[in-house]
Coordinates of C-alpha atoms and ligand atoms in Angstrom, one line a residue:
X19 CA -35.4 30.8 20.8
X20 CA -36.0 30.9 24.8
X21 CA -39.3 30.7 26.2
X22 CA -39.5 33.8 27.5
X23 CA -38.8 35.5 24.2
X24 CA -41.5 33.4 22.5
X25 CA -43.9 34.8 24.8
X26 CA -42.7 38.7 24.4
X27 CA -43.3 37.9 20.6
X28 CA -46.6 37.0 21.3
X29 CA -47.5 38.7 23.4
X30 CA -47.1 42.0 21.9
X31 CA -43.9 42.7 23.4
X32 CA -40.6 42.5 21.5
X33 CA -37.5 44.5 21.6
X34 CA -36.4 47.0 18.5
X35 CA -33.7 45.0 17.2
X36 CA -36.3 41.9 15.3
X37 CA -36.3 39.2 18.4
X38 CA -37.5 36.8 15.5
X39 CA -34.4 37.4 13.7
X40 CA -32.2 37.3 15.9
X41 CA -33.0 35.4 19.3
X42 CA -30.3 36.5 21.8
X43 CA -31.0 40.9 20.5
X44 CA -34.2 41.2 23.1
X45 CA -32.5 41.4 26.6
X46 CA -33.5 45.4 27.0
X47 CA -36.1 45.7 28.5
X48 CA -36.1 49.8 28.5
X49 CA -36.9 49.4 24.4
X50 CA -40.2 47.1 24.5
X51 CA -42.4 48.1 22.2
X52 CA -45.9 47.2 22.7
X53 CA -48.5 46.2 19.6
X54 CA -52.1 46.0 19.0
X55 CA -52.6 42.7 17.4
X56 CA -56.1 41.3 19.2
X57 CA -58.7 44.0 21.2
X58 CA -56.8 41.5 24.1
X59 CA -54.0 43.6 24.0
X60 CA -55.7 46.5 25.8
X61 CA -57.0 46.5 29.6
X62 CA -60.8 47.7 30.1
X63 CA -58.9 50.3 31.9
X64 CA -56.9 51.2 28.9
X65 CA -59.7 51.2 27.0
X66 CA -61.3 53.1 28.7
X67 CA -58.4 55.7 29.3
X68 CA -58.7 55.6 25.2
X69 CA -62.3 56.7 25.3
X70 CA -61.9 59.5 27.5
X71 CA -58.9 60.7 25.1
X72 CA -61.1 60.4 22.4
X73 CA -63.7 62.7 23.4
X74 CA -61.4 65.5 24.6
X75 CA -59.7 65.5 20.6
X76 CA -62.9 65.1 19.7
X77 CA -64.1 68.4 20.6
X78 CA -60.9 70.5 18.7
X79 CA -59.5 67.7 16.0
X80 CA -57.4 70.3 14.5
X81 CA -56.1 71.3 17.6
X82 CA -53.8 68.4 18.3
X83 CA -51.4 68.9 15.2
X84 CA -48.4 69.5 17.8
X85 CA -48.7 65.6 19.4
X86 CA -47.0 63.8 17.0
X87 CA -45.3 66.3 14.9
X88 CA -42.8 64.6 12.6
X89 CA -43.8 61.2 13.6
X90 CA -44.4 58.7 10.2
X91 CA -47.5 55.5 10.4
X92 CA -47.2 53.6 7.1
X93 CA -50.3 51.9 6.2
X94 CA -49.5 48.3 4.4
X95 CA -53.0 47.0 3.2
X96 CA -53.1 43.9 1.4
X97 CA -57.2 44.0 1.4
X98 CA -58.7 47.0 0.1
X99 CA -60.0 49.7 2.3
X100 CA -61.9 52.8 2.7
X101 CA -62.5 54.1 6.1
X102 CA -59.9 51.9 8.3
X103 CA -56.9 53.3 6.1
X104 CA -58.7 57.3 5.7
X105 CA -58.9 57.3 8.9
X106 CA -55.8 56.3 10.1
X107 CA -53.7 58.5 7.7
X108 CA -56.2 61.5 8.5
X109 CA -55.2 60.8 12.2
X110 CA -52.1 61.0 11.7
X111 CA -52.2 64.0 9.7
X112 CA -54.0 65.9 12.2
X113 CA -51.5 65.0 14.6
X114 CA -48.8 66.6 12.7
X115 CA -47.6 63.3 11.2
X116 CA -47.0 62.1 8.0
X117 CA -47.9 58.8 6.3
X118 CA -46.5 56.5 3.8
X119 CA -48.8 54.5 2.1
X120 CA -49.4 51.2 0.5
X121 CA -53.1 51.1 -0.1
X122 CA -52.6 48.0 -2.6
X123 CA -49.8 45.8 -1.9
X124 CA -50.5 44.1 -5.4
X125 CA -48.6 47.0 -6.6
X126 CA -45.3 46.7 -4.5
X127 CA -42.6 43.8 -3.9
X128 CA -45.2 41.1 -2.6
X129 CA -46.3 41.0 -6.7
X130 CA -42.8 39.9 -6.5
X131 CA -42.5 37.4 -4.0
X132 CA -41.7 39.6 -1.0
X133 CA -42.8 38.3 2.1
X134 CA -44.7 40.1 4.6
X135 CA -42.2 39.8 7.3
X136 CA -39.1 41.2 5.0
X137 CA -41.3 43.9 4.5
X138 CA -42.3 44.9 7.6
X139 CA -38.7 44.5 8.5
X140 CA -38.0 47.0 5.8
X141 CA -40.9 49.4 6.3
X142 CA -40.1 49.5 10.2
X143 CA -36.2 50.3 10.2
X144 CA -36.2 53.6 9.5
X145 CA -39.1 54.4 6.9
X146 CA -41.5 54.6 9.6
X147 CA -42.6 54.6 13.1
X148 CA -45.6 53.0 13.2
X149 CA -47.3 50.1 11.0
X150 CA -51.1 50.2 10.2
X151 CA -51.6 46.4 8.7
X152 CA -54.5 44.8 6.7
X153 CA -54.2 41.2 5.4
X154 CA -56.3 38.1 4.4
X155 CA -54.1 35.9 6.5
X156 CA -55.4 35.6 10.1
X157 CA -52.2 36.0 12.4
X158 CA -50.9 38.4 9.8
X159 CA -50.4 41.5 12.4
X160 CA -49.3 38.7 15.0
X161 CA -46.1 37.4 12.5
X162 CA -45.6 41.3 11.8
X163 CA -45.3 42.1 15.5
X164 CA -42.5 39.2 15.7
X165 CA -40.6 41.3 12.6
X166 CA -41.0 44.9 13.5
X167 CA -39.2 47.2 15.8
X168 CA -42.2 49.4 15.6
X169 CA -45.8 49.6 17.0
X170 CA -47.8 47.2 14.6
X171 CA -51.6 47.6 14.5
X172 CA -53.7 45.1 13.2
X173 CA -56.3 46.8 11.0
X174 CA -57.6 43.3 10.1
X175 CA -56.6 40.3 9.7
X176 CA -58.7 37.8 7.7
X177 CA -62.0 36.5 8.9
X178 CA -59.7 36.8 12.4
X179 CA -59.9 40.2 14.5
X180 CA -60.1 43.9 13.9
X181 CA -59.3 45.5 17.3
X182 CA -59.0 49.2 16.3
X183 CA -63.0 49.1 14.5
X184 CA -63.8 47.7 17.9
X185 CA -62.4 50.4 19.4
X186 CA -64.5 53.1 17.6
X187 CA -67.4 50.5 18.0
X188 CA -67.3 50.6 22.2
X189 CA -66.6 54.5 21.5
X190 CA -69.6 54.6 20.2
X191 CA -71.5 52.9 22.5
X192 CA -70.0 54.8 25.1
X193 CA -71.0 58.0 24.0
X194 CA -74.6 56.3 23.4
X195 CA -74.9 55.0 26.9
X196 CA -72.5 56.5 28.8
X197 CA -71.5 53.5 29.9
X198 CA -70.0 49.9 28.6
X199 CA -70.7 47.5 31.5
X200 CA -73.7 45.0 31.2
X201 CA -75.2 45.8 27.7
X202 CA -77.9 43.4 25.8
X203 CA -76.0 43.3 22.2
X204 CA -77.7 41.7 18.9
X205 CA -74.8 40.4 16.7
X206 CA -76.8 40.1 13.0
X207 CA -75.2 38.6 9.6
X208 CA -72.3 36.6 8.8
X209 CA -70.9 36.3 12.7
X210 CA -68.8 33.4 10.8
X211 CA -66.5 35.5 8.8
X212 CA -66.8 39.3 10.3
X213 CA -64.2 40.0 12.0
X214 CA -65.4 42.6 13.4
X215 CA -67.5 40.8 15.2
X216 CA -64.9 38.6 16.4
X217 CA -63.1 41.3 18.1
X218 CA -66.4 43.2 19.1
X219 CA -67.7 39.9 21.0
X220 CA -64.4 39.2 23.1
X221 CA -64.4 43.2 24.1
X222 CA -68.0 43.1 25.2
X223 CA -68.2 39.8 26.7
X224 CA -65.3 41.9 28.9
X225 CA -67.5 44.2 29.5
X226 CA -70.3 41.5 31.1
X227 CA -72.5 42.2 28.2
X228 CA -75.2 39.8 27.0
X229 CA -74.9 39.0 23.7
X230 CA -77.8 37.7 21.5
X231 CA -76.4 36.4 18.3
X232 CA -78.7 36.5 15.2
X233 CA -76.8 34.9 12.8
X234 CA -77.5 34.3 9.0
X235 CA -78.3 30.7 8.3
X236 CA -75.4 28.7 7.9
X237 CA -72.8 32.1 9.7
X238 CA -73.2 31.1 13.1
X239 CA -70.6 32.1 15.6
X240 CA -67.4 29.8 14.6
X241 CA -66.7 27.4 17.4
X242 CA -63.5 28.7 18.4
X243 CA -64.8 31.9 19.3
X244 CA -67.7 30.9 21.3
X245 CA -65.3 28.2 22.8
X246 CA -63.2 31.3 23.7
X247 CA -66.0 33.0 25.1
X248 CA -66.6 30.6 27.5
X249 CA -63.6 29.4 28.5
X250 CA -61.9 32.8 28.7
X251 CA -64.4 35.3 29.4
X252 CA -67.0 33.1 31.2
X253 CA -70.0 33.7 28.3
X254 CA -72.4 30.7 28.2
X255 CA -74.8 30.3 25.9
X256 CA -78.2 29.5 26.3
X257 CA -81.6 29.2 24.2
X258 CA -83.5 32.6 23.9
X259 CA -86.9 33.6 24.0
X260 CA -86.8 36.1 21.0
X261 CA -90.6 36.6 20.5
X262 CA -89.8 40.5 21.0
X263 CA -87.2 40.7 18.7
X264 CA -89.8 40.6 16.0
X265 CA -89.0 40.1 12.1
X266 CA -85.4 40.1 13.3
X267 CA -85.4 36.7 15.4
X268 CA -88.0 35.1 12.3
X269 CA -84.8 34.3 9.8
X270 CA -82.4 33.1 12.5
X271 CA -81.7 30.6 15.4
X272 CA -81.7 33.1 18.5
X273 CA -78.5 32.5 20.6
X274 CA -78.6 34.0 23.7
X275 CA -74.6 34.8 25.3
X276 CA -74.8 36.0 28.9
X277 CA -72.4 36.3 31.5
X278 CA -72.0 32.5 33.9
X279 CA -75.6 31.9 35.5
X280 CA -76.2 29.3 37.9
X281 CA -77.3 26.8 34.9
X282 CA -73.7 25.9 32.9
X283 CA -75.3 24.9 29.3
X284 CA -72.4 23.1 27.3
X285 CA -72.8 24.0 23.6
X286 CA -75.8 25.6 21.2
X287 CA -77.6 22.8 20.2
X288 CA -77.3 21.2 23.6
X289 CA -79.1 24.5 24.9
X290 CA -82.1 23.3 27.5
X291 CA -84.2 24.6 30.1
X292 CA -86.0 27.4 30.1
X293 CA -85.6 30.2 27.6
X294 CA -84.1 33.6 28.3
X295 CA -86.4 36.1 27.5
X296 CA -84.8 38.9 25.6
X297 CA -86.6 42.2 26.6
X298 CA -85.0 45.1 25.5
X299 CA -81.7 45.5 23.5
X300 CA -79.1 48.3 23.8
X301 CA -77.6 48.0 20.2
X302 CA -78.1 45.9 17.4
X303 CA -74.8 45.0 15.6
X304 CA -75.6 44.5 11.7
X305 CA -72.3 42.9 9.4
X306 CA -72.3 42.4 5.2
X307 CA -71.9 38.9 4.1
X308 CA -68.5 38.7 3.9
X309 CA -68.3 37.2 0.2
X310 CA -64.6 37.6 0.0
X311 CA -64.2 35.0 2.7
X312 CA -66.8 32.8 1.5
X313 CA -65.6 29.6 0.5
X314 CA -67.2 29.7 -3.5
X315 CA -70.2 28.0 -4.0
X316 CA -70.6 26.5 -0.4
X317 CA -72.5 29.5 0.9
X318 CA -75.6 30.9 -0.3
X319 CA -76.1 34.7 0.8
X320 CA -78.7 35.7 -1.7
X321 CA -81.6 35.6 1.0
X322 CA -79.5 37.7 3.5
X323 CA -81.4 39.4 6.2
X324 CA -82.2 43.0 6.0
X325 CA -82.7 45.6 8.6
X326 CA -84.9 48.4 8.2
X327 CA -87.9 50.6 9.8
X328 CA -90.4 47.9 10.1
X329 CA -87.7 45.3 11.5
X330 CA -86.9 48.1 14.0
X331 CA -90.5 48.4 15.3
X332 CA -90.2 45.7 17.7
X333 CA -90.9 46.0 21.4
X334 CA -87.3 45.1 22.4
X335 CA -85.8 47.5 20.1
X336 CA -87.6 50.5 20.6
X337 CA -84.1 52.1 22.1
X338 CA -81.4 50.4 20.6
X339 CA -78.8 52.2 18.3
X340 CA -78.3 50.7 15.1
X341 CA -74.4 49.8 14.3
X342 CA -72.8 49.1 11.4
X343 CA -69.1 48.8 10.4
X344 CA -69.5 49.6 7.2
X345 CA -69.5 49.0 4.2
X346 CA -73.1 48.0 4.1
X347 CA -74.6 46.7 1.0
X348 CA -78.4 45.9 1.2
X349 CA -78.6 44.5 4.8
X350 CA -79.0 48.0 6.3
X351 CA -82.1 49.9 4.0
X352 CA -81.5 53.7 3.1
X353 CA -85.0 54.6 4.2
X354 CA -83.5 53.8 7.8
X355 CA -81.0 56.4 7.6
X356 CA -83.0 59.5 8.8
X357 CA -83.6 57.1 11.6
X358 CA -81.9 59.1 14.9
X359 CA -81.1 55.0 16.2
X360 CA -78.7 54.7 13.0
X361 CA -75.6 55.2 14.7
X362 CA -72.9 53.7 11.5
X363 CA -71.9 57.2 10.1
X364 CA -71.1 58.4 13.4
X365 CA -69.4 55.1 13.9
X366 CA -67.8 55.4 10.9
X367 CA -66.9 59.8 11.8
X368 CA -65.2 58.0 15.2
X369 CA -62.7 56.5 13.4
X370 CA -60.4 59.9 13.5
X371 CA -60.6 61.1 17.1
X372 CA -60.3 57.2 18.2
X373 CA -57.0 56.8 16.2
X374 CA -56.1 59.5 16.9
X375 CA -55.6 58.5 20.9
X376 CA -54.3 55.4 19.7
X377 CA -52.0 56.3 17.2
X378 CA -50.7 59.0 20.2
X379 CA -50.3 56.4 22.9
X380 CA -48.3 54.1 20.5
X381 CA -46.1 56.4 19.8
X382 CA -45.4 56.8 23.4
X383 CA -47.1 60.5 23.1
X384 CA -49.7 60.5 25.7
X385 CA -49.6 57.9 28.8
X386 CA -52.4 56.2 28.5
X387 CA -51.0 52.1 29.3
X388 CA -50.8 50.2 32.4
X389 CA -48.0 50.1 34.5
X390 CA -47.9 47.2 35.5
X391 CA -46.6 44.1 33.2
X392 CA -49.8 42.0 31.8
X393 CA -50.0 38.0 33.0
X394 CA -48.0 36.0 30.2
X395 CA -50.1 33.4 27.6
X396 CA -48.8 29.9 27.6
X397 CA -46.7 29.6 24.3
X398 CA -45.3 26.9 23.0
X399 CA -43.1 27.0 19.3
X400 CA -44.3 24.0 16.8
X401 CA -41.7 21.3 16.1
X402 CA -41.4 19.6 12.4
X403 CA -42.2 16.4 14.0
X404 CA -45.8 17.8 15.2
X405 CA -49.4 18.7 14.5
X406 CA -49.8 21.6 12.4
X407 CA -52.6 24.6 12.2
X408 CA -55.4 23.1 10.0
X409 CA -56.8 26.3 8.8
X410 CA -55.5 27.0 5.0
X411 CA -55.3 31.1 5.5
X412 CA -53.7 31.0 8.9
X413 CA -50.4 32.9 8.4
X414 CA -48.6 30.0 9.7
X415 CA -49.3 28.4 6.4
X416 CA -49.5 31.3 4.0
X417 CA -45.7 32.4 5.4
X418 CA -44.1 29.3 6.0
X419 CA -40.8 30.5 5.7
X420 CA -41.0 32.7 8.2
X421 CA -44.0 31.8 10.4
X422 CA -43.0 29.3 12.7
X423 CA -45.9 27.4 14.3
X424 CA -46.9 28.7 17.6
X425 CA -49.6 27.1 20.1
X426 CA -51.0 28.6 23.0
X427 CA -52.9 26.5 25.6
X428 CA -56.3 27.3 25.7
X429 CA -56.4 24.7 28.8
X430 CA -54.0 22.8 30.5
X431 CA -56.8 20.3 31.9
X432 CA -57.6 18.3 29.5
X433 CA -55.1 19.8 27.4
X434 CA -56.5 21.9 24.8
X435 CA -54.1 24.1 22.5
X436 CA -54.9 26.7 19.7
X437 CA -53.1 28.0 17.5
X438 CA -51.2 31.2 18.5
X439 CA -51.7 33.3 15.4
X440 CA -55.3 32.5 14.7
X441 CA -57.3 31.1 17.2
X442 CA -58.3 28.1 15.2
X443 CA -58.3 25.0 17.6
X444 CA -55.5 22.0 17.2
X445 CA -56.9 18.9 17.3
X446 CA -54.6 16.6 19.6
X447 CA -54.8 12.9 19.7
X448 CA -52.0 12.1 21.7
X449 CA -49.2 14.3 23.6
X450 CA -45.5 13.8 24.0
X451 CA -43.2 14.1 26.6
X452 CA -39.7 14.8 24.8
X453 CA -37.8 13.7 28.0
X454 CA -39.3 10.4 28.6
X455 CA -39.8 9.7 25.4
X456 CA -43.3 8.3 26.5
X457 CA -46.9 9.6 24.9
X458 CA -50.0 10.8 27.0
X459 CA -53.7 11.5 26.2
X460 CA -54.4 15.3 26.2
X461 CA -57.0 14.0 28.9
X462 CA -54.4 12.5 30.6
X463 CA -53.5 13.5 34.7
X464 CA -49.8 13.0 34.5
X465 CA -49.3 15.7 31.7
X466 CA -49.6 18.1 34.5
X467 CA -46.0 17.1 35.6
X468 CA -44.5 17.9 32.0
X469 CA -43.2 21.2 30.8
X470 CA -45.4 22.8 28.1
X471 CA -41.6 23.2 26.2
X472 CA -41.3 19.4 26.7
X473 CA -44.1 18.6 24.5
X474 CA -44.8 16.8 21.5
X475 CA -48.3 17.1 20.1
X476 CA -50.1 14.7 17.6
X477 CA -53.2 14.4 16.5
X478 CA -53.1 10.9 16.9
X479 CA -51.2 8.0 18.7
X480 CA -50.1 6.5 15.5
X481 CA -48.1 9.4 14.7
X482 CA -46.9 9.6 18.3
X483 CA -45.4 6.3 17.7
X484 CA -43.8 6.8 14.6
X485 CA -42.3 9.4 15.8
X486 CA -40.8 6.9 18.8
X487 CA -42.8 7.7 21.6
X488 CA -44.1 4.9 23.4
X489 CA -47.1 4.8 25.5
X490 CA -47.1 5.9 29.2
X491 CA -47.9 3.5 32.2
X492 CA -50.7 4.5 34.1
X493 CA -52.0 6.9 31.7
X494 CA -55.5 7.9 33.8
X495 CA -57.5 10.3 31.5
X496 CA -59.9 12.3 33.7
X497 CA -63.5 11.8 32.3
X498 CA -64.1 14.7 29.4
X499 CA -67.0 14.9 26.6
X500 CA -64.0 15.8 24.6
X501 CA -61.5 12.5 25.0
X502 CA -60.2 10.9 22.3
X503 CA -60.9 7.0 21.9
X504 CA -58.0 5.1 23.9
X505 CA -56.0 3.4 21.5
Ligands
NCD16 C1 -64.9 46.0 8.0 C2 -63.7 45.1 7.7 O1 -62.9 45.4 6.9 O2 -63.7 44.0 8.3 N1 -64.8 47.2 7.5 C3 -64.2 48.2 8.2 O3 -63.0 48.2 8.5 N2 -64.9 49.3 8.6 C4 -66.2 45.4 7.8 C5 -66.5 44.8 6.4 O4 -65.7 44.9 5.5 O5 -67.6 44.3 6.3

């Protein structure tokens, strides 16, 4: 497969005629379909374009049953579901649609041994012309953009993302505030395994939002997302004064994520200085230990934090809304329902109209998408010979017959790479040049002058050399907290 193809995989762009399957079929350009696989996939302006959509079906839902007359959305969900899949086939519906539906894929061909991409490549020939996906492999909806010549929308995938609840999430906020730029945002719960925080964090941090993360103990942020943060949207975090946060802040480590200040802090625990104080919070962000995700027996979510009127007292959140994706178990008390700040049911009500627009503008219905073409990722297909993803539910490993390893560099000084379908980190030891035959640090200068498609990576030298690379002359890494001992 060419590079360029590789990167109109991943990137959400692929031709109708399954690229994956068939490398040389993607040459028309008139036919690209676009996907929604990570909340990345959408401009602020799009996003915004989606908002204003939104409101205007909003105010007549039934009155939009012309837009997509005829059109079919098939809803594959591997996990089960309540709202996201309700809410995408009552979209469709009131768009004059129709839906297919398999709300538990125990009960089809993958009982059998079906894969996920020969059944997306089924589902999306003629059956239908739009896929709603939920999985437990992260990258799922990545791997089903590669097989589909339809619109795929990732309604989840694993602990990963879950773009389209971010959507109605911002919606929501939107509506609140009438605005989305510069928000203080508490992220509460299990921020380890909620992917809806995941995808909620990278939209706001967009956004310039400060974002003060409350975490259960031991469901902190994972490091790949707040390395993300940083690196791509410019978030550092920093130690917070939370005294006005109240009971909230008393069962947590306080992390405050704010837009680059002059003071660059490099990770959590190395957080010094002075202490942000948080004053007063927009919306606080409440998630459900995700137990399904939870490795069994490691994790201990019997004391999880609850939110309620007297938590909701404090100074700081005198105004905030209360959010929830739902569904909540204990973490969110009933008596704080009457409470105007509870905001999750409308959340939750969003889900239609929001779809709605986006169900429209997949299916090429309203015109709601940038013209102009987005910058490309950095991709780079895995070779037998190299590193692997390290993370057990990563689609590259669930799928291996049909998910061929994919990296994406994160940075190309020192070279940092993670994996394309679910943004877990690869840890490289030593990189090699396939021309030269010769093996570099990741820290190393001269990897500047190779091709990313001329690489070789390898967690360590050892395996570098087995493989017959040989060390470089003049290999000078460039000083990095991050190098790897020199051999
Ligand atoms: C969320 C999910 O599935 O990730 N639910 C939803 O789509 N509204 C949140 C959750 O299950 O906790």
């Amino acid at each position: 497969m060419r590079r360029w193809e590789v990167a109109n995989i991943l990137f959400g762009i692929v031709g109708r005629s399954f690229p994956a399957a068939d490398p040389c079929a993607s040459t028309d350009r008139m036919t690209e379909t676009r996907h929604l696989v990570s909340i990345d996939d959408l401009s602020l302006r799009e996003m915004k374009a989606l908002f204003l959509k939104a409101r205007e079906i909003s105010e007549d839902l039934t009155g939009w049953a012309g837009l997509c007359r005829g059109a079919i959305t098939a809803t594959l969900f591997y996990e089960p579901s309540t709202r996201t899949r309700l809410s995408f086939e009552s979209a469709t519906q009131r768009l004059g649609g129709g839906v297919i539906t398999a709300a538990d894929m125990r009960n089809s061909s993958a009982s059998k041994g079906e894969s996920l991409a020969d059944t997306v490549r089924v589902v999306s020939s003629s059956y239908a012309d739009i896929l709603v996906l939920r999985h437990p492999s992260e990258g799922a909806a990545r791997l089903a953009a590669q097989y589909s010549g339809v619109p795929v929308i990732n309604a989840g995938d694993g602990s990963h993302e879950h773009p389209t609840q971010t959507l109605c999430d911002l919606y929501c906020l939107w509506v609140e505030h009438g605005h989305l730029d510069g928000l203080d945002v508490v992220l509460a719960g299990d921020l380890r395994y909620s992917r809806t925080i995941h995808s909620f964090a990278y939209a706001l941090a967009r956004f310039g939002a400060n974002l003060v993360c409350i975490p259960q103990h031991g469901f902190e942020l994972p490091e790949y997302v707040v390395k993300r943060l940083r690196e791509e949207f410019g978030v550092e975090p920093i130690r917070a004064n939370a005294k006005r946060l109240g009971d909230l802040a008393a069962s947590s480590d306080v992390v405050y994520l704010t837009p680059q200040k002059p003071h660059q802090l490099s990770l959590f625990t190395d957080a010094k200085g002075k202490a942000q104080d948080i004053q007063h919070v927009h919306a606080v962000y409440m998630t459900r230990p995700q137990t399904e995700r939870h490795e069994s027996g490691s994790e201990e979510t019997s004391e999880y934090m609850r939110l309620g009127k007297k938590t909701m007292s404090a100074e700081s959140l005198r105004d905030a809304v209360v959010m929830h994706p739902l569904p909540r178990r204990d973490e969110i008390s009933a008596d704080f329902d009457s409470d105007p700040r509870g905001i999750y049911f409308k959340q939750a009500a969003s889900g239609v109209p929001v779809r709605m627009a986006l169900l429209a503008a997949f299916l090429g219905k309203i015109d709601l998408f940038d013209s102009e073409p987005r910058p490309a990722e950095e991709l780079k297909k895995g070779e037998a010979d190299e590193v692997c993803c390290s993370k057990e539910t990563c689609i590259s490993n669930t799928e291996i017959r049909h998910a061929d390893p994919m990296f994406k560099v994160a940075s190309r000084v020192p070279l940092r790479v993670v994996c394309a379908y679910c943004s877990t980190e690869i840890q490289i030891g030593a990189v090699g040049c396939r021309t030269t035959r010769r093996w570099h640090l990741p820290t190393s200068q001269q990897l500047k002058k190779v091709r990313l498609e001329n690489m070789a990576f390898f967690a360590d030298p050892a395996w570098a050399e087995s493989k017959g690379f040989q060390l470089a002359a003049e290999s000078s890494p460039i000083s990095s907290d991050a190098a790897p001992p020199v051999p």
